[in-house]
PDB file of C-alpha atoms in Angstrom:
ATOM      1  CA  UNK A   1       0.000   0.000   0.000  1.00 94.00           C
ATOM      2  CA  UNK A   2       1.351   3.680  -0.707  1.00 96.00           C
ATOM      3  CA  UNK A   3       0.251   6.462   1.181  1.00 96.00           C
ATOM      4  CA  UNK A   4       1.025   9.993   0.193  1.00 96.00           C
ATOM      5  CA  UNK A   5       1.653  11.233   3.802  1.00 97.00           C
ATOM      6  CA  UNK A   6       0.214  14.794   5.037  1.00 97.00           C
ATOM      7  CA  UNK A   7       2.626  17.169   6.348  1.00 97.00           C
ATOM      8  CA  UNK A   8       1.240  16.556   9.825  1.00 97.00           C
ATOM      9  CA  UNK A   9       1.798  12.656   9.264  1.00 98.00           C
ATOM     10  CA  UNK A  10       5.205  13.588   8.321  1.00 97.00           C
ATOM     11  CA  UNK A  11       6.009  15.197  11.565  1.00 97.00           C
ATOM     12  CA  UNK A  12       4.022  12.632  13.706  1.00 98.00           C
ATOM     13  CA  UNK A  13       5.772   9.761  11.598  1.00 98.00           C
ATOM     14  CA  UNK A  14       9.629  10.879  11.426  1.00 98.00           C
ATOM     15  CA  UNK A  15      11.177   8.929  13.657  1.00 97.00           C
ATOM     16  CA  UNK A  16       9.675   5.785  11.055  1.00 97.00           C
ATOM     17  CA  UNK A  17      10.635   8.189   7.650  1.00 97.00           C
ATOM     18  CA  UNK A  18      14.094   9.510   9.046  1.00 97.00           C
ATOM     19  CA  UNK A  19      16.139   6.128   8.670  1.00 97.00           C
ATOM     20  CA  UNK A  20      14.812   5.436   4.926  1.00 96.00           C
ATOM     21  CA  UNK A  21      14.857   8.781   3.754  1.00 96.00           C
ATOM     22  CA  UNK A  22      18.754   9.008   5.022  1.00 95.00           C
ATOM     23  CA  UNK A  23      20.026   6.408   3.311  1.00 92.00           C
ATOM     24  CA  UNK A  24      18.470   7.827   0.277  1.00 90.00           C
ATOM     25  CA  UNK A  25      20.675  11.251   0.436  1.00 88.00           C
ATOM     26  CA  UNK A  26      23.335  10.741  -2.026  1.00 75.00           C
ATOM     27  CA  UNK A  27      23.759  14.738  -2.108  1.00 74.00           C
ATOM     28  CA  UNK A  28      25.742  16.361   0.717  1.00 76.00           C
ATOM     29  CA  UNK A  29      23.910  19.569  -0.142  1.00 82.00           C
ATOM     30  CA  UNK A  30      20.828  18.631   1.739  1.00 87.00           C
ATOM     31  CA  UNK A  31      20.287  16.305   4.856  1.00 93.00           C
ATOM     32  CA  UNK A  32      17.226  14.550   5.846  1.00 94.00           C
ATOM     33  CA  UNK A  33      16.502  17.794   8.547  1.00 95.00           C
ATOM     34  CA  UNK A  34      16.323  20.158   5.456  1.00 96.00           C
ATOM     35  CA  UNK A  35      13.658  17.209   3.845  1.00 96.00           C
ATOM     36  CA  UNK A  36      12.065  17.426   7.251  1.00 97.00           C
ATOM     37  CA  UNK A  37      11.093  21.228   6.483  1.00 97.00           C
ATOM     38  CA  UNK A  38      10.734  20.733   3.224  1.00 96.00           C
ATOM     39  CA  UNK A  39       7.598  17.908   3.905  1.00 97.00           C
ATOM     40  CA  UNK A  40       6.188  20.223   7.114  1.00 97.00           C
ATOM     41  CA  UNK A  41       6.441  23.510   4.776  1.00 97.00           C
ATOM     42  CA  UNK A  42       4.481  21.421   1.834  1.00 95.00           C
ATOM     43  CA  UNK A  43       7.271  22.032  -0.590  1.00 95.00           C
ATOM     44  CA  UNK A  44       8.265  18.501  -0.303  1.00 96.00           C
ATOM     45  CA  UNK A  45       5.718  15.342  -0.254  1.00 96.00           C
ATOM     46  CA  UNK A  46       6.504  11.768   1.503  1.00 98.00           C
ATOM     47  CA  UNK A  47       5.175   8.658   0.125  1.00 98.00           C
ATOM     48  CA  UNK A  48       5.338   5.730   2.276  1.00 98.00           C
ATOM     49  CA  UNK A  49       5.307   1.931   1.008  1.00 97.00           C
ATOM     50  CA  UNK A  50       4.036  -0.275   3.738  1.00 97.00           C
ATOM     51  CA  UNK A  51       3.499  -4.049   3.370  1.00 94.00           C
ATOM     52  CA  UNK A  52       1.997  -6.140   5.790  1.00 94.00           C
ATOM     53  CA  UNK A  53       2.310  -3.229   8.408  1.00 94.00           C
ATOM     54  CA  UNK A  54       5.914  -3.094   7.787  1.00 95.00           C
ATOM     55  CA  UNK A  55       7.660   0.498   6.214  1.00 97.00           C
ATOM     56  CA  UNK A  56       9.783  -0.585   3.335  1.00 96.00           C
ATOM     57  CA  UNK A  57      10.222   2.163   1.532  1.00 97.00           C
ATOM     58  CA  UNK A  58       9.796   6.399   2.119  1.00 98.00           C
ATOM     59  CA  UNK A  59       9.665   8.385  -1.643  1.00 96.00           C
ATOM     60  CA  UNK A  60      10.104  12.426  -1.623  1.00 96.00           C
ATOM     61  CA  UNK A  61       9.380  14.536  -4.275  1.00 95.00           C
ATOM     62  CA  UNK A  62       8.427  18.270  -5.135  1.00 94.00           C
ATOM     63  CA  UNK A  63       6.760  20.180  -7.779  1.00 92.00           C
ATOM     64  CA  UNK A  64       9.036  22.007  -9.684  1.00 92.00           C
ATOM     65  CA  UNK A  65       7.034  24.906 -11.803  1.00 94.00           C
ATOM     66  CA  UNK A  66       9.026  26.099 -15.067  1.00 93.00           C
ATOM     67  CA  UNK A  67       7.389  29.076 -17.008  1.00 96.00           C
ATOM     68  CA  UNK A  68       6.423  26.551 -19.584  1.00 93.00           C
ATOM     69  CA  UNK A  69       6.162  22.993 -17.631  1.00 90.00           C
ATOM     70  CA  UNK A  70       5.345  21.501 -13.879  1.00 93.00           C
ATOM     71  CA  UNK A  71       7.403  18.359 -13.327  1.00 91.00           C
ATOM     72  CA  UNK A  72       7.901  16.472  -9.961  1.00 92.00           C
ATOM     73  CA  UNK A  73      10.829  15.660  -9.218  1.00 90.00           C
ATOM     74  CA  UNK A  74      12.044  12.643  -7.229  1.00 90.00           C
ATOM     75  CA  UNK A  75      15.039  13.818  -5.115  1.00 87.00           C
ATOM     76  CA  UNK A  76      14.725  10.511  -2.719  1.00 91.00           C
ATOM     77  CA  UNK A  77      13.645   7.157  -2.173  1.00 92.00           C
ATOM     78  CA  UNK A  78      15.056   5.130   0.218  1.00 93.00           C
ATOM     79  CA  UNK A  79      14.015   1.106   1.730  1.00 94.00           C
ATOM     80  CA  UNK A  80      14.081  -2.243   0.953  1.00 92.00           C
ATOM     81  CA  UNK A  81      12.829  -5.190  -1.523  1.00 92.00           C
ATOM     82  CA  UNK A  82      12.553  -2.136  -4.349  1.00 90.00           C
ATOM     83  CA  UNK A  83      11.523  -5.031  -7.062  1.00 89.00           C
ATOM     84  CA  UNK A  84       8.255  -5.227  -5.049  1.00 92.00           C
ATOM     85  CA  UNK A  85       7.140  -1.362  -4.752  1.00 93.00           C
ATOM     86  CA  UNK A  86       9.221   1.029  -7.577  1.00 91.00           C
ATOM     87  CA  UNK A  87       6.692   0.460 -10.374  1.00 91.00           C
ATOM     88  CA  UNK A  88       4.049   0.802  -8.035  1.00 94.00           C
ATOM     89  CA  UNK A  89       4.917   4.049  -6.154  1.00 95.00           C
ATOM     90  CA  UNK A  90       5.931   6.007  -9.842  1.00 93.00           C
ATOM     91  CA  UNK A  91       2.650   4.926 -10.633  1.00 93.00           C
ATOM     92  CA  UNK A  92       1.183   6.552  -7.509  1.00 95.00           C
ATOM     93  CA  UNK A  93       3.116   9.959  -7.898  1.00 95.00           C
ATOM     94  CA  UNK A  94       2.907  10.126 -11.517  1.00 93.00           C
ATOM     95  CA  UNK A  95      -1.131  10.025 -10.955  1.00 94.00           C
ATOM     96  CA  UNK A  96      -0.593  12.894  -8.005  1.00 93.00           C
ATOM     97  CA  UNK A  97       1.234  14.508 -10.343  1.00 93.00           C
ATOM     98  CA  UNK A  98      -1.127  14.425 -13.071  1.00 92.00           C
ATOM     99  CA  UNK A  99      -3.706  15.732 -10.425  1.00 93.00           C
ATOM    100  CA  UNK A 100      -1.057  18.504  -9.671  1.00 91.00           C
ATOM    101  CA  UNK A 101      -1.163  19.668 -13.537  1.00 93.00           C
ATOM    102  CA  UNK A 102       2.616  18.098 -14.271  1.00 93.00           C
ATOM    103  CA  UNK A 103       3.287  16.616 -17.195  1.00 91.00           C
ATOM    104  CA  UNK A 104       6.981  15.139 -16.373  1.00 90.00           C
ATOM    105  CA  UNK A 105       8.319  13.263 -13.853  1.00 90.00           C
ATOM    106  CA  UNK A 106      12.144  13.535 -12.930  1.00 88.00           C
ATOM    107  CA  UNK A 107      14.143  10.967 -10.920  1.00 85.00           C
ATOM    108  CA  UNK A 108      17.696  12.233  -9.532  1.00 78.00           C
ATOM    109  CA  UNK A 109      19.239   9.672  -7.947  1.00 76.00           C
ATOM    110  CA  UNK A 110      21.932   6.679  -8.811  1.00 75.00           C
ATOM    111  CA  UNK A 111      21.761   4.929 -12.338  1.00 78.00           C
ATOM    112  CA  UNK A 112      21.038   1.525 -10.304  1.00 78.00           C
ATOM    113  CA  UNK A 113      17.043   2.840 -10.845  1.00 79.00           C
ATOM    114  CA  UNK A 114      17.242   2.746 -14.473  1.00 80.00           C
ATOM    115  CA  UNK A 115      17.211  -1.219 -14.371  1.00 81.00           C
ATOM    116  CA  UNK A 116      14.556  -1.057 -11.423  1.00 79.00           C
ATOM    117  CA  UNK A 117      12.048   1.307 -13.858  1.00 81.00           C
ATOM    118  CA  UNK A 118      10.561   0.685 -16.827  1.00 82.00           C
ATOM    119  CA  UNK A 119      10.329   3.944 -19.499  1.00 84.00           C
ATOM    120  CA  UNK A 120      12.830   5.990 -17.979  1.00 81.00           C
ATOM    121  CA  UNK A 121      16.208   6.995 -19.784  1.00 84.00           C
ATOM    122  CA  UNK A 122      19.133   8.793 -19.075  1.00 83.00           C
ATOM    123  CA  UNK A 123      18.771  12.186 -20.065  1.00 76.00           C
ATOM    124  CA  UNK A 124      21.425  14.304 -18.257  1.00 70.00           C
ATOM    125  CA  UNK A 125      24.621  13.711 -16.237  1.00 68.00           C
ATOM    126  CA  UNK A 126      25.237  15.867 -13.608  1.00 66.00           C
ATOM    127  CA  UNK A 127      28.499  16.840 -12.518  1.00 60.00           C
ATOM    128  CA  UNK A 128      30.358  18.882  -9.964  1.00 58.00           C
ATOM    129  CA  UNK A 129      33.565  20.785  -8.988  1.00 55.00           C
ATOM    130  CA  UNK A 130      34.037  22.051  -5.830  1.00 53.00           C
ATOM    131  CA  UNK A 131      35.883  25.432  -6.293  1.00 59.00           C
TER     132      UNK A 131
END
């Protein structure tokens, strides 16, 4: 089952989300705090898997608004068994998304996703330099 959690749910439920959403954070320019006010603020929303009462999996995203697009972006998505609840969660936030009046859906995150998903592609590489 996926629940798209309120930002009240987030707050009562964080010491559950915290642990899956931090070993999502491949990015040391956020933590899971800065998610935190990002999900209370309702920039940010948190979609939890559960299976047989059990967490396995905590999904963020946030609408990003372009002037001539709205796409959600995935930023994190961290748990367990993935084979058993990726297809089914993109399916859940592309259809909130839809709702939302977005018309793309964005994953940033490790390559290891494009053999969990099917229809997504590599479209940019994103590199750094500190300086």
């Amino acid at each position: 089952m996926i629940y798209r959690l309120t930002p009240a749910e987030c707050f009562e439920q964080w010491d559950d989300l915290k642990p899956l959403i931090d070993i999502a954070i491949v990015d040391e320019h956020y933590t899971s705090e800065d998610i935190k006010k990002h999900l209370l603020d309702g920039i940010s929303r948190a979609y939890k898997v559960v299976l047989d009462g059990v967490i396995l999996a905590v999904v963020t995203a946030e609408l990003v608004v372009y002037p001539k697009a709205k796409v959600v972006r995935i930023h994190t998505a961290g748990g367990k068994d993935s084979h058993l609840w990726a297809e089914k969660v993109i399916d859940a936030i592309s259809e909130d998304a839809n709702n939302n009046g977005a018309t793309e859906l964005q994953i940033i995150g490790r390559k290891g996703w494009l053999k969990v998903l099917d229809g997504f592609k590599e479209q940019y590489t994103v590199m750094s330099k500190t300086i």
